[in-house]
Short mmCIF file of C-alpha atoms in Angstrom, two decimals:
data_model
loop_
_atom_site.label_atom_id
_atom_site.label_comp_id
_atom_site.label_asym_id
_atom_site.label_seq_id
_atom_site.Cartn_x
_atom_site.Cartn_y
_atom_site.Cartn_z
CA UNK M 1 161.86 -140.23 55.94
CA UNK M 2 160.44 -139.51 52.54
CA UNK M 3 156.97 -140.49 51.43
CA UNK M 4 156.12 -141.33 47.87
CA UNK M 5 152.79 -140.26 46.36
CA UNK M 6 150.33 -143.09 45.91
CA UNK M 7 150.30 -144.40 42.36
CA UNK M 8 147.08 -145.09 40.52
CA UNK M 9 146.64 -148.82 40.03
CA UNK M 10 146.66 -149.82 36.38
CA UNK M 11 143.87 -152.05 35.12
CA UNK M 12 144.45 -155.73 34.76
CA UNK M 13 145.91 -156.91 31.45
CA UNK M 14 142.86 -158.99 30.59
CA UNK M 15 140.57 -156.01 31.30
CA UNK M 16 142.64 -153.72 29.10
CA UNK M 17 142.64 -156.30 26.34
CA UNK M 18 138.87 -156.70 26.62
CA UNK M 19 138.33 -152.94 26.56
CA UNK M 20 140.64 -152.47 23.59
CA UNK M 21 138.96 -155.30 21.74
CA UNK M 22 135.62 -153.61 22.29
CA UNK M 23 136.90 -150.24 21.15
CA UNK M 24 138.89 -151.14 18.09
CA UNK M 25 136.73 -150.89 14.99
CA UNK M 26 136.37 -153.76 12.60
CA UNK M 27 135.22 -154.01 9.02
CA UNK M 28 131.87 -155.31 10.18
CA UNK M 29 130.82 -152.42 12.42
CA UNK M 30 132.62 -149.57 10.64
CA UNK M 31 131.38 -148.69 7.21
CA UNK M 32 133.26 -146.15 5.08
CA UNK M 33 131.48 -142.89 4.53
CA UNK M 34 129.81 -142.70 1.11
CA UNK M 35 131.63 -140.55 -1.37
CA UNK M 36 129.88 -137.40 -2.46
CA UNK M 37 128.53 -137.49 -5.93
CA UNK M 38 129.67 -134.62 -8.14
CA UNK M 39 126.98 -132.07 -8.70
CA UNK M 40 125.73 -131.74 -12.27
CA UNK M 41 126.79 -128.75 -14.26
CA UNK M 42 124.30 -125.92 -13.98
CA UNK M 43 122.92 -124.14 -17.05
CA UNK M 44 124.47 -120.87 -18.09
CA UNK M 45 121.94 -118.64 -16.34
CA UNK M 46 123.97 -115.52 -17.07
CA UNK M 47 123.39 -116.04 -20.77
CA UNK M 48 119.79 -117.26 -20.45
CA UNK M 49 118.72 -114.30 -18.28
CA UNK M 50 120.98 -111.68 -19.87
CA UNK M 51 118.01 -109.35 -20.56
CA UNK M 52 116.45 -107.88 -17.40
CA UNK M 53 113.16 -106.94 -19.10
CA UNK M 54 111.25 -108.15 -22.19
CA UNK M 55 112.26 -105.12 -24.23
CA UNK M 56 114.30 -104.62 -27.38
CA UNK M 57 117.12 -102.16 -26.71
CA UNK M 58 119.03 -100.62 -29.61
CA UNK M 59 122.51 -99.34 -28.82
CA UNK M 60 123.88 -96.13 -30.31
CA UNK M 61 127.46 -95.62 -31.45
CA UNK M 62 129.75 -93.82 -28.98
CA UNK M 63 129.79 -90.03 -29.07
CA UNK M 64 133.28 -88.49 -29.07
CA UNK M 65 133.11 -84.67 -28.81
CA UNK M 66 136.47 -83.96 -30.46
CA UNK M 67 135.72 -86.33 -33.37
CA UNK M 68 133.13 -84.91 -35.81
CA UNK M 69 132.67 -88.30 -37.48
CA UNK M 70 131.14 -89.72 -34.30
CA UNK M 71 128.51 -86.94 -34.31
CA UNK M 72 127.60 -87.84 -37.88
CA UNK M 73 127.37 -91.52 -36.92
CA UNK M 74 124.99 -90.78 -34.05
CA UNK M 75 122.84 -88.54 -36.27
CA UNK M 76 122.61 -91.25 -38.92
CA UNK M 77 121.59 -93.79 -36.29
CA UNK M 78 118.79 -91.54 -35.03
CA UNK M 79 117.64 -90.91 -38.59
CA UNK M 80 117.62 -94.64 -39.33
CA UNK M 81 115.50 -95.37 -36.25
CA UNK M 82 113.04 -92.62 -37.22
CA UNK M 83 112.64 -93.87 -40.78
CA UNK M 84 112.43 -97.56 -39.93
CA UNK M 85 111.89 -98.04 -36.19
CA UNK M 86 112.99 -101.40 -34.75
CA UNK M 87 110.38 -104.07 -34.23
CA UNK M 88 109.13 -104.33 -30.66
CA UNK M 89 107.81 -107.75 -29.67
CA UNK M 90 104.26 -107.58 -28.30
CA UNK M 91 103.17 -110.59 -26.26
CA UNK M 92 99.60 -111.78 -25.78
CA UNK M 93 97.67 -113.13 -22.80
CA UNK M 94 94.07 -113.41 -21.67
CA UNK M 95 92.27 -112.64 -18.42
CA UNK M 96 90.56 -115.52 -16.63
CA UNK M 97 87.68 -114.27 -14.48
CA UNK M 98 87.40 -117.59 -12.60
CA UNK M 99 90.90 -117.35 -11.12
CA UNK M 100 91.18 -113.53 -11.33
CA UNK M 101 94.56 -113.85 -13.02
CA UNK M 102 96.15 -113.54 -16.45
CA UNK M 103 97.13 -116.69 -18.35
CA UNK M 104 99.75 -117.11 -21.07
CA UNK M 105 99.53 -120.24 -23.24
CA UNK M 106 102.00 -119.52 -26.04
CA UNK M 107 105.27 -121.38 -25.37
CA UNK M 108 107.42 -118.67 -26.94
CA UNK M 109 105.79 -116.00 -24.79
CA UNK M 110 106.15 -118.15 -21.68
CA UNK M 111 109.89 -118.56 -22.15
CA UNK M 112 110.36 -114.88 -23.02
CA UNK M 113 108.50 -113.55 -19.97
CA UNK M 114 110.27 -115.95 -17.61
CA UNK M 115 113.78 -115.56 -18.99
CA UNK M 116 113.53 -111.76 -19.29
CA UNK M 117 112.43 -110.54 -15.88
CA UNK M 118 111.10 -113.68 -14.12
CA UNK M 119 107.45 -112.81 -14.68
CA UNK M 120 104.74 -115.27 -13.63
CA UNK M 121 104.94 -118.89 -12.51
CA UNK M 122 104.11 -122.25 -14.03
CA UNK M 123 100.64 -123.52 -13.21
CA UNK M 124 102.03 -127.05 -12.63
CA UNK M 125 105.44 -126.07 -11.25
CA UNK M 126 106.80 -124.37 -8.16
CA UNK M 127 108.22 -121.39 -10.02
CA UNK M 128 109.79 -121.93 -13.44
CA UNK M 129 107.42 -123.61 -15.93
CA UNK M 130 109.15 -126.98 -16.33
CA UNK M 131 106.30 -129.50 -16.33
CA UNK M 132 106.99 -130.65 -19.90
CA UNK M 133 110.66 -131.42 -19.17
CA UNK M 134 109.77 -133.31 -16.00
CA UNK M 135 107.13 -135.34 -17.82
CA UNK M 136 109.54 -136.20 -20.64
CA UNK M 137 112.14 -137.29 -18.12
CA UNK M 138 109.60 -139.45 -16.32
CA UNK M 139 108.78 -141.18 -19.61
CA UNK M 140 112.43 -141.57 -20.54
CA UNK M 141 112.42 -139.03 -23.37
CA UNK M 142 114.52 -136.32 -21.73
CA UNK M 143 118.04 -136.77 -20.40
CA UNK M 144 118.58 -133.42 -18.70
CA UNK M 145 117.70 -132.26 -15.20
CA UNK M 146 115.18 -129.67 -14.15
CA UNK M 147 115.46 -127.33 -11.17
CA UNK M 148 113.12 -129.54 -9.14
CA UNK M 149 115.37 -132.57 -9.78
CA UNK M 150 118.47 -130.69 -8.62
CA UNK M 151 116.69 -129.58 -5.44
CA UNK M 152 115.52 -133.13 -4.75
CA UNK M 153 119.05 -134.52 -5.18
CA UNK M 154 120.51 -131.96 -2.81
CA UNK M 155 117.93 -132.77 -0.15
CA UNK M 156 118.62 -136.49 -0.54
CA UNK M 157 122.36 -135.90 -0.22
CA UNK M 158 121.92 -133.85 2.95
CA UNK M 159 119.63 -136.51 4.42
CA UNK M 160 122.19 -139.25 3.75
CA UNK M 161 124.96 -137.22 5.37
CA UNK M 162 122.84 -136.65 8.47
CA UNK M 163 122.02 -140.35 8.75
CA UNK M 164 125.68 -141.29 8.36
CA UNK M 165 126.69 -138.82 11.06
CA UNK M 166 124.03 -140.19 13.41
CA UNK M 167 125.24 -143.74 12.74
CA UNK M 168 128.83 -142.85 13.60
CA UNK M 169 127.72 -141.10 16.79
CA UNK M 170 125.70 -144.13 17.80
CA UNK M 171 128.68 -146.41 17.11
CA UNK M 172 130.96 -144.30 19.29
CA UNK M 173 128.49 -144.34 22.19
CA UNK M 174 127.97 -148.10 21.94
CA UNK M 175 131.71 -148.71 22.03
CA UNK M 176 132.07 -146.47 25.08
CA UNK M 177 129.24 -148.27 26.89
CA UNK M 178 130.71 -151.68 26.07
CA UNK M 179 134.11 -150.64 27.39
CA UNK M 180 132.57 -149.32 30.62
CA UNK M 181 130.52 -152.50 31.06
CA UNK M 182 133.61 -154.68 30.57
CA UNK M 183 135.53 -152.66 33.12
CA UNK M 184 132.65 -152.79 35.62
CA UNK M 185 132.40 -156.58 35.39
CA UNK M 186 136.05 -156.93 36.36
CA UNK M 187 135.69 -154.48 39.25
CA UNK M 188 138.08 -151.84 37.94
CA UNK M 189 137.70 -148.22 36.99
CA UNK M 190 136.30 -147.43 33.56
CA UNK M 191 139.08 -146.69 31.11
CA UNK M 192 139.21 -143.39 29.31
CA UNK M 193 138.46 -143.95 25.69
CA UNK M 194 139.65 -141.48 23.13
CA UNK M 195 137.09 -141.00 20.44
CA UNK M 196 139.77 -140.24 17.88
CA UNK M 197 141.06 -143.83 18.11
CA UNK M 198 137.71 -145.46 17.47
CA UNK M 199 137.32 -144.85 13.76
CA UNK M 200 138.06 -142.35 11.09
CA UNK M 201 135.65 -139.44 11.32
CA UNK M 202 133.91 -140.69 14.50
CA UNK M 203 132.47 -137.89 16.58
CA UNK M 204 133.35 -137.41 20.24
CA UNK M 205 131.32 -139.32 22.83
CA UNK M 206 130.52 -136.11 24.65
CA UNK M 207 128.78 -134.76 21.57
CA UNK M 208 125.04 -134.53 21.81
CA UNK M 209 123.37 -137.64 20.44
CA UNK M 210 119.98 -137.67 18.79
CA UNK M 211 117.81 -140.74 19.30
CA UNK M 212 115.67 -139.84 16.34
CA UNK M 213 118.68 -139.84 14.03
CA UNK M 214 119.82 -143.14 15.49
CA UNK M 215 116.45 -144.71 14.73
CA UNK M 216 116.58 -143.38 11.19
CA UNK M 217 120.09 -144.74 10.74
CA UNK M 218 119.04 -148.12 12.12
CA UNK M 219 116.04 -148.27 9.81
CA UNK M 220 118.23 -147.33 6.85
CA UNK M 221 120.76 -150.06 7.71
CA UNK M 222 118.02 -152.65 8.08
CA UNK M 223 116.51 -151.68 4.74
CA UNK M 224 119.87 -151.82 2.99
CA UNK M 225 120.75 -155.16 4.57
CA UNK M 226 117.33 -156.51 3.60
CA UNK M 227 117.83 -155.44 0.00
CA UNK M 228 121.33 -156.95 -0.22
CA UNK M 229 120.40 -160.29 1.43
CA UNK M 230 119.25 -162.85 -1.16
CA UNK M 231 115.83 -164.29 -0.70
CA UNK M 232 115.90 -167.67 1.00
CA UNK M 233 113.80 -170.63 0.04
CA UNK M 234 110.63 -171.34 1.92
CA UNK M 235 112.03 -174.63 3.23
CA UNK M 236 115.15 -173.01 4.68
CA UNK M 237 113.36 -170.00 6.13
CA UNK M 238 113.64 -169.50 9.85
CA UNK M 239 110.51 -170.17 11.91
CA UNK M 240 108.37 -167.13 12.58
CA UNK M 241 109.67 -165.27 9.52
CA UNK M 242 107.52 -164.79 6.47
CA UNK M 243 109.01 -165.19 3.01
CA UNK M 244 107.37 -163.59 -0.02
CA UNK M 245 108.10 -164.85 -3.51
CA UNK M 246 107.00 -163.15 -6.70
CA UNK M 247 106.33 -164.59 -10.10
CA UNK M 248 108.92 -164.10 -12.87
CA UNK M 249 106.59 -161.68 -14.67
CA UNK M 250 106.40 -159.38 -11.65
CA UNK M 251 110.15 -159.58 -11.00
CA UNK M 252 110.90 -158.33 -14.52
CA UNK M 253 109.06 -155.08 -13.83
CA UNK M 254 110.84 -152.19 -12.14
CA UNK M 255 109.32 -149.72 -9.71
CA UNK M 256 110.03 -146.02 -10.20
CA UNK M 257 110.05 -144.26 -6.83
CA UNK M 258 109.70 -140.77 -8.26
CA UNK M 259 106.53 -141.34 -10.22
CA UNK M 260 105.09 -144.44 -8.52
CA UNK M 261 104.46 -146.04 -11.92
CA UNK M 262 105.52 -149.51 -13.03
CA UNK M 263 107.94 -149.35 -15.93
CA UNK M 264 107.41 -151.88 -18.68
CA UNK M 265 110.27 -153.63 -20.47
CA UNK M 266 112.23 -151.61 -23.01
CA UNK M 267 110.85 -153.61 -25.93
CA UNK M 268 107.36 -152.28 -25.26
CA UNK M 269 108.59 -148.74 -24.59
CA UNK M 270 110.48 -148.49 -27.87
CA UNK M 271 107.36 -149.43 -29.81
CA UNK M 272 105.29 -146.62 -28.31
CA UNK M 273 107.98 -143.94 -27.95
CA UNK M 274 107.15 -142.24 -31.25
CA UNK M 275 103.44 -142.19 -30.42
CA UNK M 276 104.07 -140.73 -26.96
CA UNK M 277 106.27 -137.97 -28.36
CA UNK M 278 103.55 -137.11 -30.82
CA UNK M 279 100.72 -137.22 -28.27
CA UNK M 280 102.57 -135.47 -25.42
CA UNK M 281 101.41 -131.88 -25.19
CA UNK M 282 102.36 -129.14 -22.81
CA UNK M 283 99.46 -128.87 -20.38
CA UNK M 284 101.08 -126.08 -18.38
CA UNK M 285 100.49 -122.38 -18.82
CA UNK M 286 102.15 -119.32 -17.32
CA UNK M 287 100.07 -117.60 -14.67
CA UNK M 288 100.67 -113.87 -14.26
CA UNK M 289 99.48 -111.94 -11.25
CA UNK M 290 97.39 -108.87 -11.90
CA UNK M 291 100.24 -106.60 -10.78
CA UNK M 292 102.66 -108.24 -13.21
CA UNK M 293 100.17 -108.02 -16.08
CA UNK M 294 99.49 -104.31 -15.53
CA UNK M 295 103.21 -103.56 -15.24
CA UNK M 296 103.90 -105.35 -18.52
CA UNK M 297 100.95 -103.68 -20.27
CA UNK M 298 101.24 -100.15 -18.84
CA UNK M 299 104.80 -99.83 -17.56
CA UNK M 300 106.59 -101.57 -20.44
CA UNK M 301 103.98 -101.75 -23.20
CA UNK M 302 105.05 -105.31 -23.98
CA UNK M 303 101.79 -107.15 -23.26
CA UNK M 304 98.27 -107.01 -24.61
CA UNK M 305 95.53 -108.68 -22.58
CA UNK M 306 92.42 -110.18 -24.16
CA UNK M 307 89.11 -110.97 -22.52
CA UNK M 308 87.96 -114.47 -21.57
CA UNK M 309 86.84 -115.23 -25.13
CA UNK M 310 90.27 -114.13 -26.46
CA UNK M 311 88.61 -111.97 -29.11
CA UNK M 312 88.74 -108.36 -27.88
CA UNK M 313 91.75 -106.54 -26.47
CA UNK M 314 91.25 -104.84 -23.10
CA UNK M 315 92.60 -101.25 -23.02
CA UNK M 316 95.04 -100.34 -20.27
CA UNK M 317 92.62 -98.01 -18.46
CA UNK M 318 89.87 -100.64 -18.53
CA UNK M 319 92.42 -103.23 -17.40
CA UNK M 320 93.16 -101.20 -14.28
CA UNK M 321 89.46 -100.93 -13.46
CA UNK M 322 88.98 -104.66 -14.05
CA UNK M 323 91.83 -105.58 -11.73
CA UNK M 324 90.54 -103.23 -9.04
CA UNK M 325 87.12 -104.85 -9.21
CA UNK M 326 88.58 -108.34 -8.90
CA UNK M 327 90.70 -107.39 -5.89
CA UNK M 328 87.58 -107.91 -3.78
CA UNK M 329 85.78 -111.17 -3.14
CA UNK M 330 83.30 -111.51 -4.63
CA UNK M 331 84.29 -109.11 -7.43
CA UNK M 332 82.47 -105.82 -7.44
CA UNK M 333 80.14 -104.84 -10.24
CA UNK M 334 81.29 -102.25 -12.81
CA UNK M 335 78.67 -99.78 -11.51
CA UNK M 336 80.10 -99.79 -7.97
CA UNK M 337 82.40 -96.98 -6.89
CA UNK M 338 86.03 -97.88 -6.30
CA UNK M 339 87.95 -96.64 -3.28
CA UNK M 340 91.46 -95.13 -3.36
CA UNK M 341 92.64 -97.83 -0.94
CA UNK M 342 91.66 -100.77 -3.12
CA UNK M 343 93.83 -103.82 -2.34
CA UNK M 344 95.04 -104.05 -5.93
CA UNK M 345 95.87 -100.37 -6.27
CA UNK M 346 97.87 -100.28 -3.03
CA UNK M 347 99.68 -103.48 -3.97
CA UNK M 348 100.46 -102.31 -7.51
CA UNK M 349 101.94 -99.04 -6.27
CA UNK M 350 104.50 -101.03 -4.27
CA UNK M 351 105.15 -103.46 -7.14
CA UNK M 352 105.67 -100.66 -9.67
CA UNK M 353 107.89 -98.76 -7.24
CA UNK M 354 110.38 -101.57 -6.63
CA UNK M 355 110.32 -102.81 -10.23
CA UNK M 356 111.27 -99.30 -11.31
CA UNK M 357 114.24 -99.43 -8.93
CA UNK M 358 115.55 -102.58 -10.64
CA UNK M 359 114.46 -105.23 -8.14
CA UNK M 360 112.97 -108.57 -9.15
CA UNK M 361 109.64 -108.64 -7.29
CA UNK M 362 108.08 -112.03 -6.61
CA UNK M 363 105.19 -113.23 -4.48
CA UNK M 364 106.04 -113.83 -0.82
CA UNK M 365 103.10 -115.99 0.23
CA UNK M 366 105.52 -118.83 1.03
CA UNK M 367 107.01 -116.81 3.90
CA UNK M 368 103.86 -115.04 5.04
CA UNK M 369 104.61 -111.67 3.39
CA UNK M 370 103.35 -109.80 0.33
CA UNK M 371 106.49 -109.62 -1.82
CA UNK M 372 110.08 -110.85 -1.99
CA UNK M 373 112.86 -108.72 -3.47
CA UNK M 374 115.61 -110.43 -5.47
CA UNK M 375 118.74 -108.65 -6.60
CA UNK M 376 119.09 -110.53 -9.92
CA UNK M 377 116.55 -113.34 -9.81
CA UNK M 378 115.60 -116.55 -8.01
CA UNK M 379 118.05 -118.68 -10.04
CA UNK M 380 121.06 -116.62 -8.91
CA UNK M 381 120.50 -116.09 -5.18
CA UNK M 382 117.89 -116.08 -2.45
CA UNK M 383 115.69 -113.08 -1.79
CA UNK M 384 117.27 -110.41 0.38
CA UNK M 385 114.17 -108.56 1.59
CA UNK M 386 110.61 -109.51 2.49
CA UNK M 387 107.94 -106.82 2.07
CA UNK M 388 104.75 -106.34 4.04
CA UNK M 389 102.41 -103.73 2.51
CA UNK M 390 100.33 -101.62 4.91
CA UNK M 391 98.14 -98.68 3.80
CA UNK M 392 98.81 -95.43 5.62
CA UNK M 393 96.17 -92.76 6.26
CA UNK M 394 98.35 -89.79 7.22
CA UNK M 395 96.43 -87.23 5.15
CA UNK M 396 94.15 -84.89 7.16
CA UNK M 397 91.15 -86.08 5.16
CA UNK M 398 91.11 -89.46 6.93
CA UNK M 399 90.92 -87.95 10.42
CA UNK M 400 88.15 -85.40 9.90
CA UNK M 401 85.21 -87.62 10.92
CA UNK M 402 84.78 -90.52 13.29
CA UNK M 403 83.72 -92.84 10.49
CA UNK M 404 86.89 -92.16 8.49
CA UNK M 405 89.09 -92.67 11.55
CA UNK M 406 87.42 -96.02 12.23
CA UNK M 407 87.90 -97.03 8.60
CA UNK M 408 91.60 -96.12 8.74
CA UNK M 409 92.17 -98.00 12.00
CA UNK M 410 90.47 -101.09 10.63
CA UNK M 411 92.57 -101.11 7.45
CA UNK M 412 95.95 -100.70 9.12
CA UNK M 413 95.32 -102.63 12.34
CA UNK M 414 98.13 -105.07 13.13
CA UNK M 415 98.96 -106.74 16.43
CA UNK M 416 102.34 -107.11 18.08
CA UNK M 417 101.90 -110.87 18.00
CA UNK M 418 101.58 -110.71 14.22
CA UNK M 419 104.69 -108.53 13.90
CA UNK M 420 106.79 -110.81 16.11
CA UNK M 421 105.67 -113.91 14.20
CA UNK M 422 106.46 -112.44 10.79
CA UNK M 423 109.78 -111.04 11.98
CA UNK M 424 110.78 -114.38 13.50
CA UNK M 425 109.99 -116.23 10.27
CA UNK M 426 112.08 -113.83 8.20
CA UNK M 427 114.98 -114.06 10.65
CA UNK M 428 114.82 -117.84 10.44
CA UNK M 429 115.16 -117.77 6.64
CA UNK M 430 117.76 -114.96 6.76
CA UNK M 431 115.72 -112.23 5.15
CA UNK M 432 115.31 -108.61 6.20
CA UNK M 433 111.74 -107.60 6.97
CA UNK M 434 110.62 -104.34 5.36
CA UNK M 435 107.35 -102.68 6.34
CA UNK M 436 106.19 -100.71 3.30
CA UNK M 437 103.67 -97.95 4.03
CA UNK M 438 101.59 -96.56 1.15
CA UNK M 439 100.04 -93.16 1.84
CA UNK M 440 96.49 -93.27 0.52
CA UNK M 441 95.23 -89.99 -1.02
CA UNK M 442 91.69 -88.68 -0.45
CA UNK M 443 89.07 -89.85 -2.98
CA UNK M 444 88.51 -86.42 -4.49
CA UNK M 445 89.48 -86.89 -8.11
CA UNK M 446 90.10 -90.64 -8.12
CA UNK M 447 87.25 -91.35 -10.51
CA UNK M 448 88.32 -88.59 -12.90
CA UNK M 449 91.93 -89.83 -12.99
CA UNK M 450 91.10 -93.42 -13.94
CA UNK M 451 91.92 -92.75 -17.59
CA UNK M 452 95.27 -91.16 -16.66
CA UNK M 453 97.08 -93.93 -14.83
CA UNK M 454 100.28 -91.92 -14.42
CA UNK M 455 98.51 -89.06 -12.64
CA UNK M 456 96.59 -91.55 -10.49
CA UNK M 457 99.75 -93.34 -9.35
CA UNK M 458 101.52 -90.03 -8.74
CA UNK M 459 99.14 -89.24 -5.87
CA UNK M 460 100.49 -92.16 -3.81
CA UNK M 461 103.67 -92.09 -1.75
CA UNK M 462 105.75 -95.05 -0.59
CA UNK M 463 107.95 -95.15 2.50
CA UNK M 464 109.61 -98.26 3.84
CA UNK M 465 110.99 -99.17 7.25
CA UNK M 466 113.44 -102.02 7.83
CA UNK M 467 112.86 -104.07 10.98
CA UNK M 468 115.44 -106.35 12.55
CA UNK M 469 114.94 -108.91 15.28
CA UNK M 470 116.40 -107.79 18.61
CA UNK M 471 118.62 -110.46 20.16
CA UNK M 472 119.90 -109.62 23.68
CA UNK M 473 123.20 -111.47 23.29
CA UNK M 474 124.03 -109.60 20.08
CA UNK M 475 122.57 -106.19 20.90
CA UNK M 476 124.33 -105.35 24.16
CA UNK M 477 126.03 -101.99 24.61
#
């Protein structure tokens, strides 16, 4: 006698039809994913930033040893440069004692310092001085796009994609719950629903669902449906619902979301366009840090800094003393003695060191560090390294007395909590943390070497240590 295995009872036809009717998408509940807008063409940054430094470089003809004519050509080139040396552009700026920084107001100098080395930042911009272009675009006088506009569009596009993904996940879960509820009402087992058959691009029901994203998607759908629905008359409005009607004058005006300013009709704009172009002035200036200004003035010889009155030029040696005084708050008086571990001097040693190695050094206050190192510049790629500057007192002079040891411990004291926090932030933004130690020399001849900046900087030594975050799952033997 043979026994047959028990067969699983199939659901009733009406239950299957009800479940399939709940699962199958319709044009009402499934909305096609919005097509991605093509990104605008980026400027030719390779041509704009083709010069790494604001210097004029003259090329010599090639020297071929077995060709005597090439030797004569090189000799004539040297002789020509000695008789009539090439013109070296010298840029101007002035020191502002209120902000303890160097300001550049000439538009030609601003573009030159930014395009050749990425020096400074716009006072009314995040990085590149682009306030004038943004203001012209806001007033309808400029048709291009600035870097801030491109960043805003990318963030909006990512936000829309996230909301669309959350909406599709919510739709898949609702369809699964409706199918299970229909099966439970008829007293049968819940049918297995394949998420691939629900809609094109619908995520699996087992995927983690975010309630916050669902709320955002629901709010977005309600806003879009409210904008597309025509306004009903007050007599036909449903009870309990308020209807707002505007006058024809208000309806003619358009609201600009970027600037929060009401835009007048084009007839009024055309009449005042010429006056606005004439009256619109660039209110933005380039703000150089003290390290950048000294590097341009001393390291490259391409910048001359004036005083606050913009009448007298500050010599390079006096400029170093001025920056060292303003590295304290409040600034020290000129009669006060300066220490070899001044904040500006230690910071400039690191800045000059990495600039000499070819790195683009920018401020790292956004990520809680002192400097960021770029390979080519911020318009080409993100920063690779984040620097934290710590003075080091390894010389025997700083350990001779108890007072000096206490001073050294106070200057270089850092906690493990601080190190873990900074390292975690850099790991989150995919940057390598570099601890840069600057060995401070004893203050023997520091005052005598103030006029010789090269000899003063030669007494400092820089050593860097790269720190990586230890992850147990990735660092096992």
